[in-house]
Short mmCIF file of C-alpha atoms in Angstrom, two decimals:
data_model
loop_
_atom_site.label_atom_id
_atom_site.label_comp_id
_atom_site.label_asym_id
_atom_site.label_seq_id
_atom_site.Cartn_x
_atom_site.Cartn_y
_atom_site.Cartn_z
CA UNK F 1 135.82 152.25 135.61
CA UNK F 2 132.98 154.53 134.18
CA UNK F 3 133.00 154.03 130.63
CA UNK F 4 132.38 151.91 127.89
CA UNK F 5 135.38 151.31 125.52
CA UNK F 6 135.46 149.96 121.84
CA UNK F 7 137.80 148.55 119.56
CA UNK F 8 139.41 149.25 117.08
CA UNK F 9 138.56 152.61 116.56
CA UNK F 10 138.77 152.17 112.85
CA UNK F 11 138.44 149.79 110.22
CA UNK F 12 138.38 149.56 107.00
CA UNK F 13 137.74 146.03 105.09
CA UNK F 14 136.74 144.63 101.86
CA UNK F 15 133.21 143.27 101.34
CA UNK F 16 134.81 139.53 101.26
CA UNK F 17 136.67 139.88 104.54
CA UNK F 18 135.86 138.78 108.54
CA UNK F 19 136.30 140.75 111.22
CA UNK F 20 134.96 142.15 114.39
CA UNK F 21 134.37 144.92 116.52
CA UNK F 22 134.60 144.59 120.28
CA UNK F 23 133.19 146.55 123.45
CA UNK F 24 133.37 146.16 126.79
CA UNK F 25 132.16 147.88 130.28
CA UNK F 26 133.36 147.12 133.85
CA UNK F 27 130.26 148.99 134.94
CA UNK F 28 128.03 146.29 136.20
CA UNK F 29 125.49 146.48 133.55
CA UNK F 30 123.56 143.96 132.22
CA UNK F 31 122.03 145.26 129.15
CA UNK F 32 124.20 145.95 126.19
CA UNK F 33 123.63 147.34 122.95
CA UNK F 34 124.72 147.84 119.54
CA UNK F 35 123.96 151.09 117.43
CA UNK F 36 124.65 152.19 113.73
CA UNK F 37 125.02 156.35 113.11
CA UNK F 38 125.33 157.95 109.90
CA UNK F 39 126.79 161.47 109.35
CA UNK F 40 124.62 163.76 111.34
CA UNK F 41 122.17 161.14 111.64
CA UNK F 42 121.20 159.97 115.37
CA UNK F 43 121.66 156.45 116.23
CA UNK F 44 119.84 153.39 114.78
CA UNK F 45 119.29 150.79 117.17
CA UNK F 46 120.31 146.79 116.05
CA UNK F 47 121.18 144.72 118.97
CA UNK F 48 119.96 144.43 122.70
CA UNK F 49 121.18 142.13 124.88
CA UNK F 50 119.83 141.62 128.52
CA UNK F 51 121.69 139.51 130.61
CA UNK F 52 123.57 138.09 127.88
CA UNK F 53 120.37 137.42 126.26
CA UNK F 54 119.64 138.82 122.55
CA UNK F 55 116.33 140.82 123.49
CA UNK F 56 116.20 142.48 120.55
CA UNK F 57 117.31 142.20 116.81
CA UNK F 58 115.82 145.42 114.48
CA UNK F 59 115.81 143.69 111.66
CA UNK F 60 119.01 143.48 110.98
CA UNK F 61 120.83 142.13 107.95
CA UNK F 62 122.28 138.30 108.63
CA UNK F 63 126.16 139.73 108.13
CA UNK F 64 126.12 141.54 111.00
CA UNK F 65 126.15 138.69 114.18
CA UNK F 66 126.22 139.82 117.89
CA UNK F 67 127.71 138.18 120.42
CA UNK F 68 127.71 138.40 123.77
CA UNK F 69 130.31 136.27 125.84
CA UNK F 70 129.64 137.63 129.05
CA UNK F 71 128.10 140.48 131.24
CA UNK F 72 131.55 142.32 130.19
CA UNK F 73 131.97 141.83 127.15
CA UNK F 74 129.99 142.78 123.48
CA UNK F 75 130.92 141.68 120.15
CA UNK F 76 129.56 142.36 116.73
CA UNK F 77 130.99 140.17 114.37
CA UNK F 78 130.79 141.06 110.29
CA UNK F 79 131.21 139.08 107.06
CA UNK F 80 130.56 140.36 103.29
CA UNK F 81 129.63 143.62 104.37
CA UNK F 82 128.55 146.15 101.78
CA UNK F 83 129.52 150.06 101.28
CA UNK F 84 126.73 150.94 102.87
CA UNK F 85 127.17 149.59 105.67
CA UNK F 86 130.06 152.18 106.49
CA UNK F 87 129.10 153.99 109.55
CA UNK F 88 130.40 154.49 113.17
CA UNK F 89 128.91 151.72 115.44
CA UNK F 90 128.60 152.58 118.68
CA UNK F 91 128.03 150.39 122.01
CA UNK F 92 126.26 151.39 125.01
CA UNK F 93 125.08 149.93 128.40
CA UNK F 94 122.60 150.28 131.01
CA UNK F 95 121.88 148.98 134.14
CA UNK F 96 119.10 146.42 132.73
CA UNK F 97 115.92 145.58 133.54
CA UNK F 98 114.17 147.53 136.43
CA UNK F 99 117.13 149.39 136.74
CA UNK F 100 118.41 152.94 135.92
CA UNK F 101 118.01 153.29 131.72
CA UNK F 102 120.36 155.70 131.42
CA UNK F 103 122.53 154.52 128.39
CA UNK F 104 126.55 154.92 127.89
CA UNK F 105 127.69 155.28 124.72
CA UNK F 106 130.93 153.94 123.65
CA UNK F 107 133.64 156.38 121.35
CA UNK F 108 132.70 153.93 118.32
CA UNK F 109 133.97 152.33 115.63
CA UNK F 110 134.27 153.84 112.28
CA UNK F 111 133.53 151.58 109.91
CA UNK F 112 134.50 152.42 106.13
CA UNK F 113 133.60 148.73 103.66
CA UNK F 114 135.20 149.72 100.38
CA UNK E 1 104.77 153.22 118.27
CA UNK E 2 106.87 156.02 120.11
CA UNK E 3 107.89 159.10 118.14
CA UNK E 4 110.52 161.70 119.15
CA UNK E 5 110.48 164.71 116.57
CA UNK E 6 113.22 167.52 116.99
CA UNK E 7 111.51 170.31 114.27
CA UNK E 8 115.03 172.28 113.88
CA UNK E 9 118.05 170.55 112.27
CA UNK E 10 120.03 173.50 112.82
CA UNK E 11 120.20 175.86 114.87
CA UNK E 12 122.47 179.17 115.35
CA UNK E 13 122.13 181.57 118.27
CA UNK E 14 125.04 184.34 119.45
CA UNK E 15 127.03 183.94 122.45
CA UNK E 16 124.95 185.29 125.50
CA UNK E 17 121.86 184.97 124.04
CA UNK E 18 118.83 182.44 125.09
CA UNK E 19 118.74 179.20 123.34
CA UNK E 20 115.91 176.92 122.97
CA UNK E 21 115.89 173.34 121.53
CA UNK E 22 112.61 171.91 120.69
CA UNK E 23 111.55 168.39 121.16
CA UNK E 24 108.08 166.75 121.32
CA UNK E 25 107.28 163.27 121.79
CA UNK E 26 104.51 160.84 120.78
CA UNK E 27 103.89 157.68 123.54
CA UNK E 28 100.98 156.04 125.20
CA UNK E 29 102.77 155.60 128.30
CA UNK E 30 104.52 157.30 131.14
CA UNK E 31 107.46 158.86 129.15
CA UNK E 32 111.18 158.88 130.46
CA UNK E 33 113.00 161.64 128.31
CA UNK E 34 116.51 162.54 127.82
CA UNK E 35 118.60 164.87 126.20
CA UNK E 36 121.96 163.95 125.24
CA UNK E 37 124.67 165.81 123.78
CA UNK E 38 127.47 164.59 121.37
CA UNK E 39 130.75 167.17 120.59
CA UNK E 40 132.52 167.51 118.10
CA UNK E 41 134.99 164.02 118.04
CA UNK E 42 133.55 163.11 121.29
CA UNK E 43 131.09 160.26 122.48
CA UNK E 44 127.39 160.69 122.83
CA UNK E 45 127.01 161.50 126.57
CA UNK E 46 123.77 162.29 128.64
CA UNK E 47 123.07 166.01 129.38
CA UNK E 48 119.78 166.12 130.98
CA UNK E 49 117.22 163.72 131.92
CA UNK E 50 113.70 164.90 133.00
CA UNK E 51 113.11 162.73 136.50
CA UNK E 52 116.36 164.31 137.50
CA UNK E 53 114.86 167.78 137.13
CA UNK E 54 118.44 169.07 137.32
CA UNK E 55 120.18 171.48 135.69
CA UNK E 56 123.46 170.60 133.77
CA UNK E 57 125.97 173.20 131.76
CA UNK E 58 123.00 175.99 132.61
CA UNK E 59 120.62 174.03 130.88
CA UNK E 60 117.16 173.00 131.77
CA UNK E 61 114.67 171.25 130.30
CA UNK E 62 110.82 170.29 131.47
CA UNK E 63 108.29 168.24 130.51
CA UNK E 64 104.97 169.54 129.46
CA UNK E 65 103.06 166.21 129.35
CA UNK E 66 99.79 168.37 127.91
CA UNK E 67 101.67 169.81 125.01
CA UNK E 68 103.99 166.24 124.80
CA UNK E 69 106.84 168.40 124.62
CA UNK E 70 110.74 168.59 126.69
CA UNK E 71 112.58 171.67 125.11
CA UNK E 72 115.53 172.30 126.02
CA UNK E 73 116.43 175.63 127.60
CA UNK E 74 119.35 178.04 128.12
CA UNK E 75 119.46 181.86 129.26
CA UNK E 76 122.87 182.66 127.86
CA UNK E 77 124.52 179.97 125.57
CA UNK E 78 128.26 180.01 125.27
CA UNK E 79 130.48 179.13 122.44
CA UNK E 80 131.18 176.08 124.16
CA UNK E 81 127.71 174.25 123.88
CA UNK E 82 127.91 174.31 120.64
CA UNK E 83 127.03 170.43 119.09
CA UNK E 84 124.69 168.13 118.08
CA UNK E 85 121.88 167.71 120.57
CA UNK E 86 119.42 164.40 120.73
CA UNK E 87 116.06 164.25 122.68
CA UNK E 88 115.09 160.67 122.83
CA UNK E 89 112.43 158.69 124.66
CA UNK E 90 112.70 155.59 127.15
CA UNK E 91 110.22 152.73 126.29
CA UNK E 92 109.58 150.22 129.13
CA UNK E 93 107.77 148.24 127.03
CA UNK E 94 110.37 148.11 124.14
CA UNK E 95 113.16 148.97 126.59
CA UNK E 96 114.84 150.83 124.51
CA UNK E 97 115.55 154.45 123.00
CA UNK E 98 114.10 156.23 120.64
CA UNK E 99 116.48 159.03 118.89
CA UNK E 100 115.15 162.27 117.84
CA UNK E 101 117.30 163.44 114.42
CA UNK E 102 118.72 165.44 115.95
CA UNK E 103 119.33 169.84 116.39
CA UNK E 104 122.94 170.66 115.54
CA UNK E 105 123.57 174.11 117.57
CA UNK E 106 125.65 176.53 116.59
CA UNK E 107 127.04 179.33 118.80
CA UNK E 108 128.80 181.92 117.50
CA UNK E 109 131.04 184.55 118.80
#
């Protein structure tokens, strides 16, 4: 298995609800990441995880909480979003550290927060 | 701080004709550059990456550490590459990517 897959691939919630999105990779890798992209925007990086370890957090607003349950697995978990925060997430992996950094993305998750 | 700067947000060439997508890069380091490519409804995927020194689709791309630059070349683009196209840099430091904005190409028939 080559690829890194995401779920759902839509979603659209209120500002007062919980959920999650989910991404996983049977690649091997061991560093993980989380991106936002607007409309013909490139990717904005919030998340990297390195052997299940948050490496690095951009600055990123409190409602959005990664989670990383195993070398597999990716989770981004989100509470009281706002409308801007509608975007297509997208999840990629790498080998890690002192390995190969080319990335994988994910198909996404388009997020719309009404 | 790293600094990937793609000068043309769009771009529109005619089928057959050479295409070339500019990309320069700011970075104390030893840079690792990429160019990835994202379709239309499809996922970002890598198209070229410089230690490779391959060439994928027909295009090429070197890098010129003297003018910091890794443009991205084609003789004869097809209607096919047309997309979005992303130069971004490796940092080992940071370990992480830094995105260009972004050329959206265009090729048309």
């Amino acid at each position: 298995d080559t690829e890194v897959t995401q779920t759902p691939k839509h979603l659209v919630m209120g500002m007062t609800n919980k959920k999650s999105l989910k991404c996983e990779q049977h690649m091997g890798h061991r560093a993980m990441y989380w991106y936002k992209q607007k409309a013909k925007k490139p990717p904005e990086l919030m998340f990297v995880y390195s052997y299940e370890k948050l490496s690095i957090n951009e600055s990123v607003p409190s409602r959005f909480s990664p989670e990383c349950p195993n070398s597999s697995l990716l989770n981004l978990h989100l509470h009281a979003l706002q409308p801007e925060d509608s975007a297509l997430y997208l999840c990629a992996s790498s080998q890690g550290a002192s390995g190969d950094n080319e990335q994988f993305f994910g198909p996404g998750t388009r997020l719309t927060v009404l | 701080a790293q600094r990937v700067t793609q000068p043309e947000k769009l771009l529109s060439v005619f089928k057959g004709a050479p295409v070339e997508l500019k990309c320069n890069y700011s970075y104390s380091g030893s840079p690792e550059l990429f160019w990835y490519v994202q379709y239309s409804r499809q996922r970002l995927q890598l198209l070229l990456r410089h230690i490779s020194r391959e060439s994928i689709k027909g295009f090429t791309a070197d890098l010129n550490k003297g003018e910091t630059s890794f443009h991205l070349k084609k003789p004869f683009a097809q209607e096919e590459d047309s997309a979005m196209y992303y130069c971004a840099l490796f940092s080992g430091s940071a370990r992480q990517l830094t995105f260009g904005s972004g050329t959206q190409l265009t090729v048309l028939p």
